[in-house]
mmCIF file of C-alpha atoms in Angstrom:
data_model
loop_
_atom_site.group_PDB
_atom_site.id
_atom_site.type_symbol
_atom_site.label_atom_id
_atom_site.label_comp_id
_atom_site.label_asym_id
_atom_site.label_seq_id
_atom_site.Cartn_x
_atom_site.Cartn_y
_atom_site.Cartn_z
ATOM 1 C CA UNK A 14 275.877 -84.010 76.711
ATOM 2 C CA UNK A 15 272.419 -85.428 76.511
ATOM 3 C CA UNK A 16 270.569 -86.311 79.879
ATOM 4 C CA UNK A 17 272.125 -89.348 81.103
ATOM 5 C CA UNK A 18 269.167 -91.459 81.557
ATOM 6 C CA UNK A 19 266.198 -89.991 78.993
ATOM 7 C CA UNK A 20 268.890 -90.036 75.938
ATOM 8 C CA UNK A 21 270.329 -93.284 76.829
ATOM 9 C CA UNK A 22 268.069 -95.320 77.121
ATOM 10 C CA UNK A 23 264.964 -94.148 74.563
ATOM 11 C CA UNK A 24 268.152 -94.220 72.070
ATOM 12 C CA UNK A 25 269.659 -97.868 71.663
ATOM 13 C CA UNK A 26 272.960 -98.621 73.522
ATOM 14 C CA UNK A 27 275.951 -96.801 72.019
ATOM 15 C CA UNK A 28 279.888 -97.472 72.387
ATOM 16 C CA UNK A 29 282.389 -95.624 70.616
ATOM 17 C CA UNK A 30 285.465 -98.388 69.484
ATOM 18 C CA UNK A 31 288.245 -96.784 67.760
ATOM 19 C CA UNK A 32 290.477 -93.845 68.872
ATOM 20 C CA UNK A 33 292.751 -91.398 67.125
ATOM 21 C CA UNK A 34 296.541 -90.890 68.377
ATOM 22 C CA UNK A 35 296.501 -87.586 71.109
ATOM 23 C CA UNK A 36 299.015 -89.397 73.342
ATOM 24 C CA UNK A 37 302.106 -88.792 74.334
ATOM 25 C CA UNK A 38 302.735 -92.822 74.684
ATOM 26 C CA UNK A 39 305.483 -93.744 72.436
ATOM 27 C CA UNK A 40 303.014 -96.561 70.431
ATOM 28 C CA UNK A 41 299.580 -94.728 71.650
ATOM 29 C CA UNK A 42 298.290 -97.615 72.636
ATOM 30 C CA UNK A 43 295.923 -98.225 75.664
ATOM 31 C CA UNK A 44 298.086 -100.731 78.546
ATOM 32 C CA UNK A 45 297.029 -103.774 78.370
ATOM 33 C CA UNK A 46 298.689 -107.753 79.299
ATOM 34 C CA UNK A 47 299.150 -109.925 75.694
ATOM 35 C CA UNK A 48 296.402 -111.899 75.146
ATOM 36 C CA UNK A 49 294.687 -113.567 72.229
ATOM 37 C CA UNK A 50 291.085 -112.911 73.933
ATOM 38 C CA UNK A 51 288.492 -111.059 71.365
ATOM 39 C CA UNK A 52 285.003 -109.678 72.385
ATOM 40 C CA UNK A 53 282.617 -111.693 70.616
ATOM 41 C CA UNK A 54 279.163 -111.430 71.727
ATOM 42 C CA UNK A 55 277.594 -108.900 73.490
ATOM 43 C CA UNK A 56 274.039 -109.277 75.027
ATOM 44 C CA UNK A 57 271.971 -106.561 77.236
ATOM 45 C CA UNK A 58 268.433 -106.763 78.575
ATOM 46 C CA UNK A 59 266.980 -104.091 79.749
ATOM 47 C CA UNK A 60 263.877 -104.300 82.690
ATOM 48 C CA UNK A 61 262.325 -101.618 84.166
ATOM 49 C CA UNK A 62 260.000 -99.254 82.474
ATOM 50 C CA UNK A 63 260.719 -100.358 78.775
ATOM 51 C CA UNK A 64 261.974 -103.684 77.942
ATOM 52 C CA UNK A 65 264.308 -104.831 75.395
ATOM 53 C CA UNK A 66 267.428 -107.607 75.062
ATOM 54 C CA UNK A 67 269.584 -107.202 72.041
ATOM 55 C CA UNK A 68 272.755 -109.242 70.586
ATOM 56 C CA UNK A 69 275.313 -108.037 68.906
ATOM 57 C CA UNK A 70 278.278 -109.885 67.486
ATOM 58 C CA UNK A 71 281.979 -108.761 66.268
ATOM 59 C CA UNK A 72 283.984 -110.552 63.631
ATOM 60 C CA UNK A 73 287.502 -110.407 62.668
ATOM 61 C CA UNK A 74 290.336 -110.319 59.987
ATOM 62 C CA UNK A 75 293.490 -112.826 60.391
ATOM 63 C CA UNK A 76 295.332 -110.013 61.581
ATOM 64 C CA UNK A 77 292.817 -109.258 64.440
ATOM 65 C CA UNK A 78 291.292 -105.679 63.432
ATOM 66 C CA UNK A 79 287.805 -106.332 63.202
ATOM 67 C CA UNK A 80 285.692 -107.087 60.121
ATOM 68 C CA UNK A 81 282.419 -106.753 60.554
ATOM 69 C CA UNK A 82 279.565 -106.449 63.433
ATOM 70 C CA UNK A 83 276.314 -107.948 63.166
ATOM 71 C CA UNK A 84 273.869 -105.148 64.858
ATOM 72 C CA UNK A 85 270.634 -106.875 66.954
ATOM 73 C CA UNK A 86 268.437 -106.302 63.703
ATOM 74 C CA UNK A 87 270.410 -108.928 61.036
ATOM 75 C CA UNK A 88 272.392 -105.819 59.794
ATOM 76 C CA UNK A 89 276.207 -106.427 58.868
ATOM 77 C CA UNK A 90 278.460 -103.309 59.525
ATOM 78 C CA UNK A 91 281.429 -103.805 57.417
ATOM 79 C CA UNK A 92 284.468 -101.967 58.755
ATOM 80 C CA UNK A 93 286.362 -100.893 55.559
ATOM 81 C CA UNK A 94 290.678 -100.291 55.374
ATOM 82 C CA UNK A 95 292.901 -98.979 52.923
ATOM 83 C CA UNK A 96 295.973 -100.472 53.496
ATOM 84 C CA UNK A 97 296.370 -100.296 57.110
ATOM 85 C CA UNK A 98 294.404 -97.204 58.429
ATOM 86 C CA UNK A 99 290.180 -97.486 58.823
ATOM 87 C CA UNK A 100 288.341 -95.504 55.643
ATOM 88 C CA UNK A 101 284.906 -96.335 56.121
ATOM 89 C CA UNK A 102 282.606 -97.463 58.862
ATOM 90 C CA UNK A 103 279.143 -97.167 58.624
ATOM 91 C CA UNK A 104 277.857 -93.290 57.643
ATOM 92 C CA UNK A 105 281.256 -92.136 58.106
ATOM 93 C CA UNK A 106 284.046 -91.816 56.012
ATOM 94 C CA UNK A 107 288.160 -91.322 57.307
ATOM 95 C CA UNK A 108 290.918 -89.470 55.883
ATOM 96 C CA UNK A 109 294.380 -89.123 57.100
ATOM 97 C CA UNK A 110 297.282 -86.597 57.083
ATOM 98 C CA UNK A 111 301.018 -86.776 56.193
ATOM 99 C CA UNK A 112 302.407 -88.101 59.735
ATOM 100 C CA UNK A 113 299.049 -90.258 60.146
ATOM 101 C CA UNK A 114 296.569 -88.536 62.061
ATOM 102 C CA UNK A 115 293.000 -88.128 61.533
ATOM 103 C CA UNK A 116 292.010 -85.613 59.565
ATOM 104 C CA UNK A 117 288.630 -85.218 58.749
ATOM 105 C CA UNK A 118 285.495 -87.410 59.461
ATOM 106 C CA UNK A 119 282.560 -86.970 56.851
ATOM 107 C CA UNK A 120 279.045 -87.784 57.854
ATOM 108 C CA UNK A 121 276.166 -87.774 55.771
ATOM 109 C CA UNK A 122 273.914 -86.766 58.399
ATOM 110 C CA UNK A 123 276.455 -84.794 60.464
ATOM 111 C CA UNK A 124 278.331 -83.054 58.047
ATOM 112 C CA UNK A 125 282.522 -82.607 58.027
ATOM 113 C CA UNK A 126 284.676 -82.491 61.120
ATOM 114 C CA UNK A 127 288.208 -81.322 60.805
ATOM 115 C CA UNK A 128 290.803 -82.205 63.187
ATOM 116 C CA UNK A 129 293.688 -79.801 64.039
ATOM 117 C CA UNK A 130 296.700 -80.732 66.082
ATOM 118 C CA UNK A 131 299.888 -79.222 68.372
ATOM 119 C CA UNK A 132 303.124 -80.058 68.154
ATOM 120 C CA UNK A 133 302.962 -82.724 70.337
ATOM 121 C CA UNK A 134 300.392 -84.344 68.442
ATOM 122 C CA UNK A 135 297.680 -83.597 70.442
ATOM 123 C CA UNK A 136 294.207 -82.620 69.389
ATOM 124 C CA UNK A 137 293.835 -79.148 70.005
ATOM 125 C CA UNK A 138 290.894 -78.441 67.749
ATOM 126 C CA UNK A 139 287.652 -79.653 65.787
ATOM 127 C CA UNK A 140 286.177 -77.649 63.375
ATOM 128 C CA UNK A 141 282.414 -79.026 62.656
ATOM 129 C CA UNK A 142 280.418 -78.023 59.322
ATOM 130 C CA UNK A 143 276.897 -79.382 59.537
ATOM 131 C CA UNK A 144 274.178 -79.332 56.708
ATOM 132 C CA UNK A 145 271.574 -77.183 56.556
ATOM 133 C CA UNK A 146 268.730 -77.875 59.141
ATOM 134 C CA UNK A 147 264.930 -77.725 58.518
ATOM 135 C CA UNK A 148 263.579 -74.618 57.235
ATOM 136 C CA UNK A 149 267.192 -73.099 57.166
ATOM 137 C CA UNK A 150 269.610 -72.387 54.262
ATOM 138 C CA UNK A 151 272.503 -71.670 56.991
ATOM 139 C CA UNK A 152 275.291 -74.044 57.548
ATOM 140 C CA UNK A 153 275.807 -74.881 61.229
ATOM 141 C CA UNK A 154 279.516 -73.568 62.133
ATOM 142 C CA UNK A 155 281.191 -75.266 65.681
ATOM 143 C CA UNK A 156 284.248 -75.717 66.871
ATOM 144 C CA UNK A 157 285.347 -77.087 70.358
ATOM 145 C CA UNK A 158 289.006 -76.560 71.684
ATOM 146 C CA UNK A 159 290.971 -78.617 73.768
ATOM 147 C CA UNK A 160 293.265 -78.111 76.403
ATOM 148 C CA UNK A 161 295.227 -79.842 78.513
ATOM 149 C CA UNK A 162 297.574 -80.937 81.907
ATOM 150 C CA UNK A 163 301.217 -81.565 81.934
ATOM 151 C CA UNK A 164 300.298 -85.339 81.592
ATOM 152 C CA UNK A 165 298.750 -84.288 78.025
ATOM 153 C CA UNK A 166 294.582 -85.279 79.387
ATOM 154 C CA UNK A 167 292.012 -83.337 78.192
ATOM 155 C CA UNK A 168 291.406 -81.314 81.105
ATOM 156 C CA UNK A 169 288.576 -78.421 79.398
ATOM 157 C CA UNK A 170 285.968 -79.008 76.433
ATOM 158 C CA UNK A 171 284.674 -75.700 74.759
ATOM 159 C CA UNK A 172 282.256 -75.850 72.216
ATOM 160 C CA UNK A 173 280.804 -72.901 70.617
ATOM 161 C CA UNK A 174 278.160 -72.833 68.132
ATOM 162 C CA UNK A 175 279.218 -69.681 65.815
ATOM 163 C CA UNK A 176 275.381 -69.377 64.310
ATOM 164 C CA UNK A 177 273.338 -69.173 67.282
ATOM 165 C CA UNK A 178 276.260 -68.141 70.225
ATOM 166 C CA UNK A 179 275.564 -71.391 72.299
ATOM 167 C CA UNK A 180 278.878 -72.204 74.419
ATOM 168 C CA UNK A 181 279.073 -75.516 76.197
ATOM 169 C CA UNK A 182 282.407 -75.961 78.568
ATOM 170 C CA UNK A 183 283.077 -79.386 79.729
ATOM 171 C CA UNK A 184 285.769 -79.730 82.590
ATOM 172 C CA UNK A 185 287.568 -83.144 82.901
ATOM 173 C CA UNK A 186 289.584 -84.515 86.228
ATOM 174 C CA UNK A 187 291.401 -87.529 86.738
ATOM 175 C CA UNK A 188 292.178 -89.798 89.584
ATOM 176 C CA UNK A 189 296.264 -91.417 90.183
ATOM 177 C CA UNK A 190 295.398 -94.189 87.975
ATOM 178 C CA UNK A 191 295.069 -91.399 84.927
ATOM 179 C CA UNK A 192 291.153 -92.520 84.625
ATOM 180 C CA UNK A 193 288.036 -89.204 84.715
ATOM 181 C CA UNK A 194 286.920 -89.620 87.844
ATOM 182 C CA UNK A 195 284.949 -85.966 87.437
ATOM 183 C CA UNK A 196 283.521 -83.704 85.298
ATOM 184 C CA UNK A 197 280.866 -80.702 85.248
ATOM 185 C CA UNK A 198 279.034 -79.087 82.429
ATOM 186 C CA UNK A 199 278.317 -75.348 82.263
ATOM 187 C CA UNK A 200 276.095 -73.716 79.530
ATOM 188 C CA UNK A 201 275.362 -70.480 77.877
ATOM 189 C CA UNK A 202 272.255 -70.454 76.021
ATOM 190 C CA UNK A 203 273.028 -67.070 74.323
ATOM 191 C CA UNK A 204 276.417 -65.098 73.051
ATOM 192 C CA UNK A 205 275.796 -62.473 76.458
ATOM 193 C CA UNK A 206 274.768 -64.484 79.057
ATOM 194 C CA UNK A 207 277.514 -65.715 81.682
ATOM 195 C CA UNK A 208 278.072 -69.845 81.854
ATOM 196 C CA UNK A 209 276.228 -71.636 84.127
ATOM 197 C CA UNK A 210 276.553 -75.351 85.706
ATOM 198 C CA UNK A 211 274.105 -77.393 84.822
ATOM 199 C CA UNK A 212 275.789 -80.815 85.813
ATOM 200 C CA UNK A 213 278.378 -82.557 87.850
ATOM 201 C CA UNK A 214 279.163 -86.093 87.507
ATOM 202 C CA UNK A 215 281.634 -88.369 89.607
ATOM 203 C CA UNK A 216 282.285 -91.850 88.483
ATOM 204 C CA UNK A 217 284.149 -94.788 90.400
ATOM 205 C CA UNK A 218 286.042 -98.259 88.527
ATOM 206 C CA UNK A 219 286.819 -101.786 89.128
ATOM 207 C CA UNK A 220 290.323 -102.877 88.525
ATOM 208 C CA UNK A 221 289.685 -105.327 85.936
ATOM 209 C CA UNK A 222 290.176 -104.264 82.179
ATOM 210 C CA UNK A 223 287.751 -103.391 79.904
ATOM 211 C CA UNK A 224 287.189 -105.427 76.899
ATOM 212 C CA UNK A 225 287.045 -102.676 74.113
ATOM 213 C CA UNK A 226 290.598 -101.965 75.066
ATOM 214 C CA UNK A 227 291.710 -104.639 72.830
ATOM 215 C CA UNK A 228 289.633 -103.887 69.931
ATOM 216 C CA UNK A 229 291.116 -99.924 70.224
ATOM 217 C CA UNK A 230 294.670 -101.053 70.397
ATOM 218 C CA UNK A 231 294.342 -103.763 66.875
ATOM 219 C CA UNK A 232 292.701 -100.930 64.830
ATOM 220 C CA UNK A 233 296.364 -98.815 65.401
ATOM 221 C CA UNK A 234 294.238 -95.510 66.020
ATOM 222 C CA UNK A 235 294.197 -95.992 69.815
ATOM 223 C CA UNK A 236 293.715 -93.788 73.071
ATOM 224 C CA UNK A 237 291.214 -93.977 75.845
ATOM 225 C CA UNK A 238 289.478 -90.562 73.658
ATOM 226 C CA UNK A 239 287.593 -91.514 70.860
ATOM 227 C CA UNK A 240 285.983 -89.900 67.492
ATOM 228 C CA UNK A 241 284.555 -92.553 66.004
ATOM 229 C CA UNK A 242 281.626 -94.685 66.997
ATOM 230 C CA UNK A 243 281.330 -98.079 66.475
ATOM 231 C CA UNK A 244 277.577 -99.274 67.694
ATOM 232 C CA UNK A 245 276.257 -101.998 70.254
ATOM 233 C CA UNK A 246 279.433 -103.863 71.556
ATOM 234 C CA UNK A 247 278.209 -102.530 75.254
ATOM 235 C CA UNK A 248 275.786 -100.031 76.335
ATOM 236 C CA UNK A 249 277.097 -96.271 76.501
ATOM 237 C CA UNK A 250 276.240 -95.802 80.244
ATOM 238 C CA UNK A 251 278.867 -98.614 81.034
ATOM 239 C CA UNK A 252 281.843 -97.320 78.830
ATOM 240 C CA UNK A 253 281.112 -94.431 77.022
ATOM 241 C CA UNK A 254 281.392 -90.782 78.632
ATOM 242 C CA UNK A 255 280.469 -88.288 75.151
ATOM 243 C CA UNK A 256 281.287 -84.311 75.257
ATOM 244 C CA UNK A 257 279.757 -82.118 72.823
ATOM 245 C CA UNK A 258 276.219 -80.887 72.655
ATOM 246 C CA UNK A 259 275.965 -81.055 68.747
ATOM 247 C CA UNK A 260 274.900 -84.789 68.518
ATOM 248 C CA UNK A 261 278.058 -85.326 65.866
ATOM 249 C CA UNK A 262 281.574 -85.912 65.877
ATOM 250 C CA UNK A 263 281.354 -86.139 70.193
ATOM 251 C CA UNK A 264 284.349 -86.321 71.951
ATOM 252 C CA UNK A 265 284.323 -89.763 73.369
ATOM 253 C CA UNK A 266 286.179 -90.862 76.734
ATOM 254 C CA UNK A 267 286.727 -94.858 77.349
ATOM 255 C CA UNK A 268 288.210 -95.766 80.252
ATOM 256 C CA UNK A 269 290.738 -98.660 81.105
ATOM 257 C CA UNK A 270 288.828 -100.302 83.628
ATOM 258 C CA UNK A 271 285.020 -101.050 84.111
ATOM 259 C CA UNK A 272 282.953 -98.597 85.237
ATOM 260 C CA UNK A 273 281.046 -99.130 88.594
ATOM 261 C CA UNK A 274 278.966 -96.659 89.493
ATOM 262 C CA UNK A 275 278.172 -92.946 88.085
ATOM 263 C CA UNK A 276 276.300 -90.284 90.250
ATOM 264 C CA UNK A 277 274.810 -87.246 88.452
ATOM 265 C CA UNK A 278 273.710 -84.254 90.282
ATOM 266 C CA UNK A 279 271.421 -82.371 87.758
ATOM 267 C CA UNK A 280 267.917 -81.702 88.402
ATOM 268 C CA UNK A 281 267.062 -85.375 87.443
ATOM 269 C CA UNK A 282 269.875 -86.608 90.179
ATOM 270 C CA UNK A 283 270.614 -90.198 87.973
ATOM 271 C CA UNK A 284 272.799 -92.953 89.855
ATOM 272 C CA UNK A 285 273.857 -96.134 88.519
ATOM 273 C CA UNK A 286 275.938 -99.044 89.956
ATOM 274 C CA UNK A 287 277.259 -101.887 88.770
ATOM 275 C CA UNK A 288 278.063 -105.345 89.783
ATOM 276 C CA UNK A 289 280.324 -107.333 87.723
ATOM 277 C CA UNK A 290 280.776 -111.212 87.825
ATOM 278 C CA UNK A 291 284.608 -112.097 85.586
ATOM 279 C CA UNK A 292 286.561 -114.253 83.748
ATOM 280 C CA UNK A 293 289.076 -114.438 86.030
ATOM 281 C CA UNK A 294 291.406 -115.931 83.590
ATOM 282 C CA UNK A 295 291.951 -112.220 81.691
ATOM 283 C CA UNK A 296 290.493 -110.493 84.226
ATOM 284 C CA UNK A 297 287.743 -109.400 81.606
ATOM 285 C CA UNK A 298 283.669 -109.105 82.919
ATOM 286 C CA UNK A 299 281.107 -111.815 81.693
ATOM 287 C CA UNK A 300 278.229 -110.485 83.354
ATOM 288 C CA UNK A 301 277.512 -107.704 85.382
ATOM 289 C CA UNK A 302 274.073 -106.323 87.111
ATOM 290 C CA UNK A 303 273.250 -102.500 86.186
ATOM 291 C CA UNK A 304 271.026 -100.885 88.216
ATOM 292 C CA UNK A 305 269.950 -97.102 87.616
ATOM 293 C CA UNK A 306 267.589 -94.555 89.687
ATOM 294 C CA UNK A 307 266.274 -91.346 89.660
ATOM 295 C CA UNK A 308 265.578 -88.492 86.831
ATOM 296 C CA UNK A 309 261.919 -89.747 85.315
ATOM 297 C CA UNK A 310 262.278 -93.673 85.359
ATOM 298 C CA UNK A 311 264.425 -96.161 87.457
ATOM 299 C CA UNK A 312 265.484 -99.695 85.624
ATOM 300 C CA UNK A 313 267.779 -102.527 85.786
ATOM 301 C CA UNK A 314 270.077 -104.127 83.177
ATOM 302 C CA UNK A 315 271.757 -107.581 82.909
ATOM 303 C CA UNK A 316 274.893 -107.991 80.879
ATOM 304 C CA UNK A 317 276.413 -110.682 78.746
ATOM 305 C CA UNK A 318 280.129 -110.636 77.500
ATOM 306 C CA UNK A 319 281.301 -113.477 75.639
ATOM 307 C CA UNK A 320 284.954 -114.236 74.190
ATOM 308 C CA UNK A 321 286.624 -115.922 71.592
ATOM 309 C CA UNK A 322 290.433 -116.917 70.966
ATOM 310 C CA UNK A 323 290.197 -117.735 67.291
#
C-alpha cells in the first residue's frame, strides 16, 4: 500500500464504488434501511500545505445504477452495461463468467487481472499480467491469494511479484460489527530475505452509514471488498483502505460506517480524525472536518455531501 499521507494526497482523492460478489450473504448485498436517498455532489477542500477544492457530481439511470460522473475538470465518465452487469468504466473493461462473477478486468495501463474463485464463491485468487515497463521486454507476472475466517472475511493478502521475488502480506482483523478495525503490512524486498513489518494501522467508525453503500448495492456487484474504482465521490483516506503494492487491480475494503479516525505506526507515524456533522433524517454525513498529522506534512480537509431523491 502506498504511504498513507505522501500518495494520498499528491495523487487526487480516490474511492473505489462497485464490488464483486465474495459473500456468503444470500443477495451479497451490503445492509442497509430502504431509502430513495442518492449521493449527488461531493465537494472536498483541502488546507494545509497544498490547497485544492474539487466537485464532483453522480448521475443516474431510472432504475438507479448510476450513469455517469462528472470529474472536477468538466470530464463525463460514462458507466457502460450490457444488459444488467457493468462492461465498461473508464480505462477498464468487465467480463463475466457462467454463474456471474467477475472474471477478468482489462486495463490499458495496468494490463489483465483474472479472478479465480472457491466453491463458496469466494475470491481466492488474482492473477495480474502487466505490460511491459520502460526499458523492459518482460511481462510483469503477480498474483495475490486470499484467505479467509469462518465468517468468509479476508483475513491474509499475499502478493508476490514472480519477476523480481517481491512478496507483500497484508493481514486483515475485524471488530463484532464485521468492520477492519486492523491490519499490518510485512515486506520482502527479495525472493531470500525473511518478511518484515513495515506498518500497522488501527482504524475506529461512527455508527452512521456510509453513502457509497447505496451506490454498491444498485450496481448488483456488491460487498464491502471492491475491484473496481470509480473516482472522486469521496476522498480515499475517508473510505477507501487499498491492498496490493502493484498500483493495479488493488484489493479495495469499504466499510459500512464512516470512518473516524486512522492511526499509522510506520516511520512517518500518520493520524487522522474525523468529525462528522449528518443528515439525521438517513443517518448519512453532510459535512465532516478531516484533520491529519505527522509523516512529512500535516493538513486539514472540509467535506461536502449532498443528496438527491429523484
Amino acid at each position: 500500500m502506498e504511504q498513507f499521507i505522501l500518495k494520498k494526497t499528491i495523487l487526487y482523492l480516490l474511492i473505489i464504488l462497485v464490488a464483486f460478489n465474495c459473500s456468503s450473504d444470500d443477495d451479497g448485498k451490503l445492509e442497509e434501511s430502504e431509502s430513495n436517498v442518492k449521493l449527488k455532489k461531493f465537494t472536498s477542500t483541502i488546507s494545509g500545505f497544498i490547497n485544492t477544492s474539487e466537485t464532483s457530481e453522480i448521475y443516474y439511470l431510472n432504475n438507479g445504477k448510476p450513469q455517469a460522473i462528472l470529474d472536477p475538470y468538466g470530464n463525463v465518465l460514462s458507466v457502460i452495461y450490457e444488459g444488467d452487469k457493468l462492461f465498461k468504466f473508464a480505462n477498464n473493461t468487465y467480463t463475466f463468467d457462467t454463474e456471474n462473477r467477475l472474471k477478468t478486468i482489462t486495463n490499458l495501463d495496468y494490463g489483465i487481472c483474472t479472478l479465480h474463485y472457491n466453491s463458496q464463491n469466494l475470491l481466492i485468487r488474482q492473477e495480474i499480467v502487466a505490460p511491459n515497463s520502460i526499458g523492459s521486454t518482460e511481462e510483469l507476472h503477480i498474483t495475490r491469494d486470499l484467505s479467509y475466517n469462518d465468517n468468509n472475511q479476508i483475513t491474509e493478502i499475499l502478493e508476490t511479484e514472480t519477476n523480481n521475488y517481491r512478496i507483500d502480506k497484508y493481514v486483515l482483523e475485524y471488530n463484532n460489527d464485521e468492520q477492519l478495525t486492523n491490519y499490518e503490512i510485512f515486506v520482502s524486498e527479495q525472493s531470500n530475505t525473511p518478511l518484515e513489518l513495515i506498518e500497522e494501522v488501527e482504524i475506529t467508525y461512527d455508527s452512521s452509514r456510509n453513502p457509497l453503500v447505496p451506490i454498491y448495492n444498485n450496481l448488483d456487484l456488491n460487498n464491502s471488498i471492491s475491484m473496481i474504482t470509480l473516482k472522486e465521490l469521496a476522498p480515499s483516506f475517508l473510505s477507501n483502505t487499498a491492498f496490493g503494492h502493484y498500483e493495479g487491480f488493488k484489493i479495495n475494503y469499504v466499510p459500512q460506517n464512516n470512518i473516524l479516525s486512522t492511526i499509522v505506526s510506520s516511520p512517518f507515524n500518520e493520524a487522522l480524525s474525523e468529525n462528522y456533522s449528518y443528515n439525521l433524517i438517513d443517518d448519512y454525513p453532510s459535512s465532516s472536518e478531516v484533520n491529519i498529522s505527522g509523516g512529512f506534512f500535516s493538513y486539514s480537509a472540509e467535506i461536502l455531501w449532498e443528496y438527491t431523491t429523484d
